[in-house]
XYZ file of C-alpha atoms in Angstrom:
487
model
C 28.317 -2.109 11.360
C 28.415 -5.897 10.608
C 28.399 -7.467 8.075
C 25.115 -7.839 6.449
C 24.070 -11.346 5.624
C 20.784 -13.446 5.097
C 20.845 -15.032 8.110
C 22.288 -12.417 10.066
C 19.348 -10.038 9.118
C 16.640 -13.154 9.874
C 18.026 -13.959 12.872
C 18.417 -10.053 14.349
C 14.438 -9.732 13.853
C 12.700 -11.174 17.397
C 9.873 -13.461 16.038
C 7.297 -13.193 18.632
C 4.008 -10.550 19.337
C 4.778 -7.349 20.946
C 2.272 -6.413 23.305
C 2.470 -3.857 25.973
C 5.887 -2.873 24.962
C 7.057 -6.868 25.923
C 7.987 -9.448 23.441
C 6.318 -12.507 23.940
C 4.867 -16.199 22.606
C 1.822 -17.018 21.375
C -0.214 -18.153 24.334
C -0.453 -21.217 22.230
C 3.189 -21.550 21.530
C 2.133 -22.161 17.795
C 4.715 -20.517 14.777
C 3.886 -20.893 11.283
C 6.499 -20.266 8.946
C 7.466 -17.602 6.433
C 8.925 -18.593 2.864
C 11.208 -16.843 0.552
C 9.063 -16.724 -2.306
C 12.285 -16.951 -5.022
C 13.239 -20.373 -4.109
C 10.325 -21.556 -1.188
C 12.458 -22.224 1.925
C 11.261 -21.795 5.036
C 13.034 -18.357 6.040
C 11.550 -18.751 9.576
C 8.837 -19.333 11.880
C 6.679 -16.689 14.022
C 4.281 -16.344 16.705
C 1.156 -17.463 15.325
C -1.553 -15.604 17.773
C -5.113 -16.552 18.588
C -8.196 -14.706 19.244
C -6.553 -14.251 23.526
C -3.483 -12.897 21.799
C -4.911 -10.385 20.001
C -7.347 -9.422 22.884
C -4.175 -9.004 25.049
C -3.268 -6.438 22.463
C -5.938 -4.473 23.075
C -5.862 -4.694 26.042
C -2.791 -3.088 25.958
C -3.821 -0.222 23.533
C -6.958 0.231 25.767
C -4.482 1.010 28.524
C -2.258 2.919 27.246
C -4.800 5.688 25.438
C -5.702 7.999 27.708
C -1.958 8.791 28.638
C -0.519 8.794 24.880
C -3.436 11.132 24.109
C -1.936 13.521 26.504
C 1.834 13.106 25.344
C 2.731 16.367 23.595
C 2.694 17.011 20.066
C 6.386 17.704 20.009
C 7.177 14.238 21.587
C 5.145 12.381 19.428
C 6.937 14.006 16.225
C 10.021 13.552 17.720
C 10.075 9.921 18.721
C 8.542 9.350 14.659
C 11.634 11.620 13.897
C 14.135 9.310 15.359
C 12.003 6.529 13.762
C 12.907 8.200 10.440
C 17.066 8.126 10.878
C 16.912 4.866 12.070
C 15.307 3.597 9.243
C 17.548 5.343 6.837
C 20.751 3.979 9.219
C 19.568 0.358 8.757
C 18.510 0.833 5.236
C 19.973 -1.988 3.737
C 19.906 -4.840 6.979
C 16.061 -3.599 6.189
C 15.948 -4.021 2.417
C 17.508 -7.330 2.190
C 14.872 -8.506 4.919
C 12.434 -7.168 3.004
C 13.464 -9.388 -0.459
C 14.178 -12.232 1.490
C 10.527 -12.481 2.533
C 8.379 -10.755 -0.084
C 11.304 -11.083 -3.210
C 10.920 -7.428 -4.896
C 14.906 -6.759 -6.259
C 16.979 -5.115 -3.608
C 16.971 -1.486 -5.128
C 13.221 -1.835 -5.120
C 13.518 -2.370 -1.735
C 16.043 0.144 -0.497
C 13.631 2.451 -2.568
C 10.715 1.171 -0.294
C 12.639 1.619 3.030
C 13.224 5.290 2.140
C 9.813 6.000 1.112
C 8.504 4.075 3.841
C 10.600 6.560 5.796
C 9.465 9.628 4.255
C 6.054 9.203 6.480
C 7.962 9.071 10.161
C 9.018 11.966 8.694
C 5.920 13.915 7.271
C 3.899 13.015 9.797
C 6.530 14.139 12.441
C 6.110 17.070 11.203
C 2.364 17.075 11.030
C 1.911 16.036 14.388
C 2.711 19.767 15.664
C 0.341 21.116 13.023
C -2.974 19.767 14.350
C -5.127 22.825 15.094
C -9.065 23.683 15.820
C -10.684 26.808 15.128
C -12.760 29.566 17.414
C -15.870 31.852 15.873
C -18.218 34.342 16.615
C -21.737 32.668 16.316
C -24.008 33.811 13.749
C -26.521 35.675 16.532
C -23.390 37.155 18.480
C -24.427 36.096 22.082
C -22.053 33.328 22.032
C -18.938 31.540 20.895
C -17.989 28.525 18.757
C -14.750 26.838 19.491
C -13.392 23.748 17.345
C -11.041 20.984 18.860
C -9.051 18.051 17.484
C -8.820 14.346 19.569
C -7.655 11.336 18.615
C -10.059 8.999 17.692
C -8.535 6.173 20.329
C -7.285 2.498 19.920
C -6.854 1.586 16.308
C -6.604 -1.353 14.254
C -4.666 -1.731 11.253
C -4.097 -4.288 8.829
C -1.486 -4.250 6.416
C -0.826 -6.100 3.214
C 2.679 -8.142 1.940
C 3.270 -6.161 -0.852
C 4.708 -3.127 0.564
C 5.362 -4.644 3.908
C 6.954 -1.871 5.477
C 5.713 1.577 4.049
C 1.877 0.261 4.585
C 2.426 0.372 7.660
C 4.874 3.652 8.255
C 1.726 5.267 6.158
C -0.490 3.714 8.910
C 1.800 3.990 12.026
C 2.805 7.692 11.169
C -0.669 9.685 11.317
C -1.393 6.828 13.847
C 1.118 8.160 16.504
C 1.252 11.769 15.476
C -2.535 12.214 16.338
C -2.073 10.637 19.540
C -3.536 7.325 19.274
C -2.988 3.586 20.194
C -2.968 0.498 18.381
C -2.825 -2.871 17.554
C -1.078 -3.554 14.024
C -1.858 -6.924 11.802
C 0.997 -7.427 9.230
C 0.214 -10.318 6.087
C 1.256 -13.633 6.957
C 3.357 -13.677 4.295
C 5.527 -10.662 5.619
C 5.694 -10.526 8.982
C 9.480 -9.644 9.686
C 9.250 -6.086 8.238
C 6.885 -5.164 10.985
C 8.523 -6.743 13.428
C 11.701 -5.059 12.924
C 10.088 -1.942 12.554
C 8.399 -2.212 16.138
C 11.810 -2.605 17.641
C 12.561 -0.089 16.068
C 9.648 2.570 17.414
C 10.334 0.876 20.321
C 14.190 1.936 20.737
C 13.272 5.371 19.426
C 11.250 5.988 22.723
C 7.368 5.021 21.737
C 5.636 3.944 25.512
C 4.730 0.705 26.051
C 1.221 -0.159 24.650
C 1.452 2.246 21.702
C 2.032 0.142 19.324
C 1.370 -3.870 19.544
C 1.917 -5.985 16.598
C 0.250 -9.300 16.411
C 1.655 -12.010 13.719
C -1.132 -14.772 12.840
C -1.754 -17.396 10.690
C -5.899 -16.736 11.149
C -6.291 -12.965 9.820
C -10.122 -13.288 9.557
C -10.678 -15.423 13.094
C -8.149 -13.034 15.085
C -9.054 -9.645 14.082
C -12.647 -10.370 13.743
C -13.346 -9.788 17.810
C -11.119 -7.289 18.186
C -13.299 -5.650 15.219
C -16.388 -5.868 16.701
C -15.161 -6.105 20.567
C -16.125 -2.099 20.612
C -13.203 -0.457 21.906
C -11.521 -0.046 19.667
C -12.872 3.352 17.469
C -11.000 3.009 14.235
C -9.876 0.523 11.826
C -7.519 1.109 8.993
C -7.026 -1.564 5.982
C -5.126 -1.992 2.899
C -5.828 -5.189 0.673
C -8.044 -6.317 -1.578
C -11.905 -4.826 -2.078
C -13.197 -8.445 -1.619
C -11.713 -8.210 2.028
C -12.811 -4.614 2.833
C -16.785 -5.265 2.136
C -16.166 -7.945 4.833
C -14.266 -5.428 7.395
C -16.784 -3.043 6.564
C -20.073 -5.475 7.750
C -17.719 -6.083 10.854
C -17.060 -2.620 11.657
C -20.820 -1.717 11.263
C -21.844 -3.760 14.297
C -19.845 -0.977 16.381
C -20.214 1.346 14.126
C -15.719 1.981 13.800
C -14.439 4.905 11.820
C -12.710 3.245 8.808
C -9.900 4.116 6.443
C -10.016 1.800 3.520
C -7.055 1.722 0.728
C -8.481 -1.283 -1.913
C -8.067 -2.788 -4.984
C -7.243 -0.830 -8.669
C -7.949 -1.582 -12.228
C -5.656 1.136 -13.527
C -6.091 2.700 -17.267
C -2.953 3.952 -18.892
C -4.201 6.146 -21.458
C -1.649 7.219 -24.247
C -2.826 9.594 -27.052
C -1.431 10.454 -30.113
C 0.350 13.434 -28.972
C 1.814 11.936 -26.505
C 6.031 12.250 -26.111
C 6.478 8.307 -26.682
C 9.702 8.174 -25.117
C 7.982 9.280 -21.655
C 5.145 7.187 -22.383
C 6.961 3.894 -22.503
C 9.243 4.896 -19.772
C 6.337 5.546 -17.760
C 4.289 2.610 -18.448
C 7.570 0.647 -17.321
C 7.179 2.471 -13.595
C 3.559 2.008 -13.757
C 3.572 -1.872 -14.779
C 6.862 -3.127 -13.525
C 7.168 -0.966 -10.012
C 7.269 -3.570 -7.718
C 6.838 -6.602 -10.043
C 3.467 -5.894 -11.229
C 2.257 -6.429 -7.488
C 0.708 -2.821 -6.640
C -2.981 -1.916 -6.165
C -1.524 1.590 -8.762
C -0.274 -1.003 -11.087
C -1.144 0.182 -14.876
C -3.795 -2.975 -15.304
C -4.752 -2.010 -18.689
C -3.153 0.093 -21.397
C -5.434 1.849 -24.201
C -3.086 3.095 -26.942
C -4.560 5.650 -29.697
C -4.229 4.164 -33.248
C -1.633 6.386 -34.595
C 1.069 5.091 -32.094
C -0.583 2.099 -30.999
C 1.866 -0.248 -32.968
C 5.318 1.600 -32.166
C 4.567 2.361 -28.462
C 3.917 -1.619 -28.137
C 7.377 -2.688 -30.595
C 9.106 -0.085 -27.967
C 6.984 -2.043 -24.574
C 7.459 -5.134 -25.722
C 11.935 -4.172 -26.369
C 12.141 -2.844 -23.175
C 9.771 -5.669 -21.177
C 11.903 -8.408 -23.363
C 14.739 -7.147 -22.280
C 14.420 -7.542 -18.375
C 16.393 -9.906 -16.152
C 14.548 -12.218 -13.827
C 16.161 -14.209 -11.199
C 16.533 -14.284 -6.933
C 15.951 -10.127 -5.456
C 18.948 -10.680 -3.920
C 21.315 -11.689 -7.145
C 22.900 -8.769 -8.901
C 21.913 -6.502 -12.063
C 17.957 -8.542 -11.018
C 14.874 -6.482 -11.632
C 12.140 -8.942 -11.769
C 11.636 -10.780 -9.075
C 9.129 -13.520 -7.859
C 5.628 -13.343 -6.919
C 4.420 -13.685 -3.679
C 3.538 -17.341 -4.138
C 2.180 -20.022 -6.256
C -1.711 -18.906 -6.214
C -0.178 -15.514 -7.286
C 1.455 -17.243 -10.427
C -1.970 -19.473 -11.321
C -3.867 -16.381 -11.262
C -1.636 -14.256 -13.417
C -1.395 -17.477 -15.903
C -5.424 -17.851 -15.982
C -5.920 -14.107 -16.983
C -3.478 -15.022 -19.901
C -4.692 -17.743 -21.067
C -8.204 -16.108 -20.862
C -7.066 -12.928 -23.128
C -5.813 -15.279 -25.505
C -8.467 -17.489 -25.718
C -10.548 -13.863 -26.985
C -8.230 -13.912 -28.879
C -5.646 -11.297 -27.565
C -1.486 -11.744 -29.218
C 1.298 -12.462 -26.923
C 4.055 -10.323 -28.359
C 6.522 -11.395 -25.532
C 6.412 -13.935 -22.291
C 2.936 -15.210 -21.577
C 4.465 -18.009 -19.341
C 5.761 -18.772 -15.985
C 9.309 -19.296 -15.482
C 10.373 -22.746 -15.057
C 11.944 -24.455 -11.882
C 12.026 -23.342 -8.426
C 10.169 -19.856 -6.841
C 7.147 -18.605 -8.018
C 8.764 -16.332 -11.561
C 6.046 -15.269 -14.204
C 7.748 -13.590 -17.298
C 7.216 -9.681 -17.984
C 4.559 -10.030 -20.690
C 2.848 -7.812 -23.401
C -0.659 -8.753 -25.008
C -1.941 -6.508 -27.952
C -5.547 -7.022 -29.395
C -7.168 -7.502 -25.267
C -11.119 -8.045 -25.710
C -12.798 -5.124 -23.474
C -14.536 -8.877 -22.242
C -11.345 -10.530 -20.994
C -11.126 -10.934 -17.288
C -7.815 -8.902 -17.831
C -9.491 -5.687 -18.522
C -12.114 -6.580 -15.052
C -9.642 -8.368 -12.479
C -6.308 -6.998 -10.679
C -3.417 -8.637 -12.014
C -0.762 -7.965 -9.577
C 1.727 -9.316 -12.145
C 4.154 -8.371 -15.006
C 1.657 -8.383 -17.481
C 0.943 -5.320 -19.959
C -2.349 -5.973 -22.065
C -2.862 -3.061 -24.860
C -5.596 -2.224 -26.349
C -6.469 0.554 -29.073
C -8.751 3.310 -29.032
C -9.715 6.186 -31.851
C -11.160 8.895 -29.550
C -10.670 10.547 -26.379
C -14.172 9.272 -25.248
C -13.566 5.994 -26.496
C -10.776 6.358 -24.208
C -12.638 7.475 -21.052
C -15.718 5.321 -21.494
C -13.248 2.177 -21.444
C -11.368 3.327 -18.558
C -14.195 4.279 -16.586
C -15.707 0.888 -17.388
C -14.862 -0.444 -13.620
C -16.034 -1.126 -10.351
C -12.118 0.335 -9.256
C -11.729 3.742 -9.165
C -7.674 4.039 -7.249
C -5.479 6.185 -10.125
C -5.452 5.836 -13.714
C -2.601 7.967 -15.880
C -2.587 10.162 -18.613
C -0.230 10.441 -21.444
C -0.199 13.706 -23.904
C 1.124 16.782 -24.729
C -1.922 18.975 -25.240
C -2.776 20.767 -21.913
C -6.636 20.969 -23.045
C -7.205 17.613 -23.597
C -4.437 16.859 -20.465
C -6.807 18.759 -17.995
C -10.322 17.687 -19.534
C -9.047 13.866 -18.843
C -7.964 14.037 -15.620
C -11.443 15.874 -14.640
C -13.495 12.931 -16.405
C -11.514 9.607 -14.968
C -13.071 7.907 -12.346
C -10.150 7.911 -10.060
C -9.209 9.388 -6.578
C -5.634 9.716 -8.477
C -3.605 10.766 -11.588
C -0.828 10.305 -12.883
C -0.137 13.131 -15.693
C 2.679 12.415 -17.935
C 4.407 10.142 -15.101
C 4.256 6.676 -14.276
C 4.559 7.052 -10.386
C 2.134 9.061 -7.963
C 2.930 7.802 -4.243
C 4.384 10.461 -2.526
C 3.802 10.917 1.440
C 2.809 14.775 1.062
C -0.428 13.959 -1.241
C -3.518 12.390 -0.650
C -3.710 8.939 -1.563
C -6.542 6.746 -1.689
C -9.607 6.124 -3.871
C -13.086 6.302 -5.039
C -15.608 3.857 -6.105
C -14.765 0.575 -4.627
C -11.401 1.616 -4.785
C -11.454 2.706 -1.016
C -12.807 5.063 2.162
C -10.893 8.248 2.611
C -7.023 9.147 2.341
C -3.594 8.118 3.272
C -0.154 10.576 3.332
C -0.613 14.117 2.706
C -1.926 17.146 5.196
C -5.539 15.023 5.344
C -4.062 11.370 6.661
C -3.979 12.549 9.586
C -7.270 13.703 9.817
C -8.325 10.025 9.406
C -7.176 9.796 13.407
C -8.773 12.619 14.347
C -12.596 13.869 16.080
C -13.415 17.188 15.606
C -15.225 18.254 18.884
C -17.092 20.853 18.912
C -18.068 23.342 21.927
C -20.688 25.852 22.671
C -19.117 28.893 24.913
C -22.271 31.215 26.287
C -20.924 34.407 26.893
């Protein structure tokens, strides 16, 4: 292979819509640009589509439904199977796209490209395992037979923060249950998605499958296609502000919906807890992708006994971490995705502090070029801050102490999120009893990190609608028919 450059990988990604299986311009002939957030260059510019863009789109999925439906199972896993390798043979042209246009460090994003991966893969499997069921009814005199369809054209809408495996989690039960779509990446991470529809593309998925439309105008483009009515399903990851709006759309049609939202997550360590793991966790759950992850640990409740050493030990290890460009070596803290993203992390601060919260390291953005906020620890956080309310998507670690276990729950129950919250102790009463009372759809017991594409992942409260990865995302882009046989 070449050698793999900046520009090189850039320039290799075609930068216009794919619809119908065809790259091509906006109708318009309008780009808008896409910024590396570490230094805030213009990387490159991309189709911006209207509303006749995205209507050509599905169009195309329209089209091409009824004779994907029929593809066998086999093919569909297959051509996600080839989907897989080629991911993992391009793993680093991929990666270095990906930090060039969203900034994580590059081993955060070769870790991303393999996990994004990992669903081609499950679901290639899956897509063979899709079954129905056949009964005796209760009176005898007939029979009761169960089918599986796809649910038809979908729409999905991805965010920048993951900008690849949010939409292999999407694509993958997408394609394996036999159903079209039109795909909506972030405007601030386009490329990704773009690359990665070549790359269905080359691995044999038919024309109209999969269309990906890159816009400027999220709300104003998606917004017919949403309540257009032919399309069946729509599938969204972002922010729970965003999803009541989708939701109010997709009522006027009535679509099936999939909804992965925002997170508040409590990080509850207890005094038994092995403090070693603890810390090392808290660094996955906080740090993992800068901060920038709806599973984030957003708030940290400490028990009294260890509540001082487990922050000295936080605070060493958050002190200690090197900030800079993705793309510069021995990095692991890169930028956020822009300059709102900075503001917003910087207002929280300031607002704990104000309540009077302690700063034991950072608490301030990085000076200069990009959009850099220092890995930060707070101790004394008000249960009144916005910091304990709002998602921080940021390096930002605010502690606060608790005597007993339903001190502990009440606090981190005290949300309108409900996505994971996780557990830290060594008593497997207590360890069980926790996990039953959070208020999550996910938990993470005595480990930092719970995505994994063979479990369900998703939320409850206003965390989200139903469940991504696992043996049930696929049953997100599935009917169940049901038929009446007289005998």
């Amino acid at each position: 292979m070449s050698t793999v450059t900046e520009s090189s990988v850039v320039e290799a990604v075609t930068k216009e819509l794919f619809i119908g299986g065809k790259w091509t311009p906006a109708t318009s002939g309008a780009t808008f640009p896409v910024h590396d957030p570490a230094t805030g260059k213009v990387l490159c510019e991309v189709a911006d589509a209207s509303v006749s863009d995205g209507m050509a789109a599905l169009d195309a999925a329209v089209s091409a439904q009824k004779e994907w439906a029929a593809h066998p199972p086999r093919e569909r896993g297959e051509i996600l199977r080839r989907a897989y390798d080629a991911l993992l043979a391009r793993r680093e042209e991929l990666a270095l796209l990906m930090t060039l246009e969203m900034g994580k460090p590059l081993a955060e994003s070769r870790g991303e490209i393999a996990y994004a991966a990992e669903f081609f893969r499950w679901f290639a499997e899956e897509a063979v395992r899709i079954d129905g069921g056949y009964a005796v009814a209760p009176n005898g005199s007939g029979r009761l037979l169960v089918t599986k369809q796809p649910v038809g054209p979908s729409l999905l809408i991805t965010p920048w923060n993951f900008p690849m495996a949010m939409g292999t989690r999407k694509i993958g039960p997408a394609v394996a249950a036999g159903c079209t779509m039109v795909i909506k990446p972030a405007e601030q991470t386009p490329l990704s998605m773009l690359a990665l529809a070549q790359i269905l593309a080359d691995a044999g998925l038919p024309d109209g499958v999969l269309n990906v439309i890159t816009t400027s105008d999220a709300g104003g483009v998606m917004e017919p296609l949403i309540r257009d009515g032919r399309a069946r399903k729509l599938s969204f990851t972002g922010s729970t502000a965003v999803g009541r709006i989708l939701l109010e759309q997709c009522a006027d049609k009535v679509l099936r919906t999939s909804m992965e939202l925002g997170g508040n997550a409590p990080f509850l360590v207890f005094d038994d807890a092995d403090l070693d793991a603890a810390v090392e966790g808290a660094m996955q759950a906080k740090m993992r992708n800068i901060g920038e992850a709806c599973t984030a640990a957003n708030r940290f409740y400490v028990q009294r006994g260890v509540a001082d050493e487990f922050a000295r030990r936080l605070t060493e290890r958050m002190s200690a971490l090197s900030i800079g460009r993705g793309t510069e070596e021995g990095v692991v803290v890169g930028p956020l995705i822009d300059s709102a993203a900075v503001s917003k992390v910087a207002e929280l601060v300031a607002d704990a502090t104000e309540r009077g919260a302690e700063v034991l390291t950072g608490g301030e953005p990085v000076a200069g070029p990009g959009n850099f906020y220092r890995p930060t620890v707070l101790t004394g956080v008000p249960a009144d801050a916005r910091i304990c309310r709002e998602e921080i998507f940021g390096p930002v670690a605010p502690i606060t102490v608790f005597d007993t276990e339903d001190e502990a729950l009440a606090a981190a129950n005290d949300t309108e999120y409900g996505l994971v919250g996780y557990v830290y102790t060594n008593d497997v009463k207590r360890a069980l009893r926790v996990s039953e009372r959070l208020e999550t759809g996910m938990v993470g017991l005595n480990q930092g990190i719970v995505s994994n594409p063979a479990a369900p992942f998703g939320g409850v409260k206003q965390s989200g609608l139903g469940r991504e990865g696992g043996t049930v995302g696929i049953e997100e882009f599935l009917e169940t028919k049901y038929i009446a046989v007289s005998l």
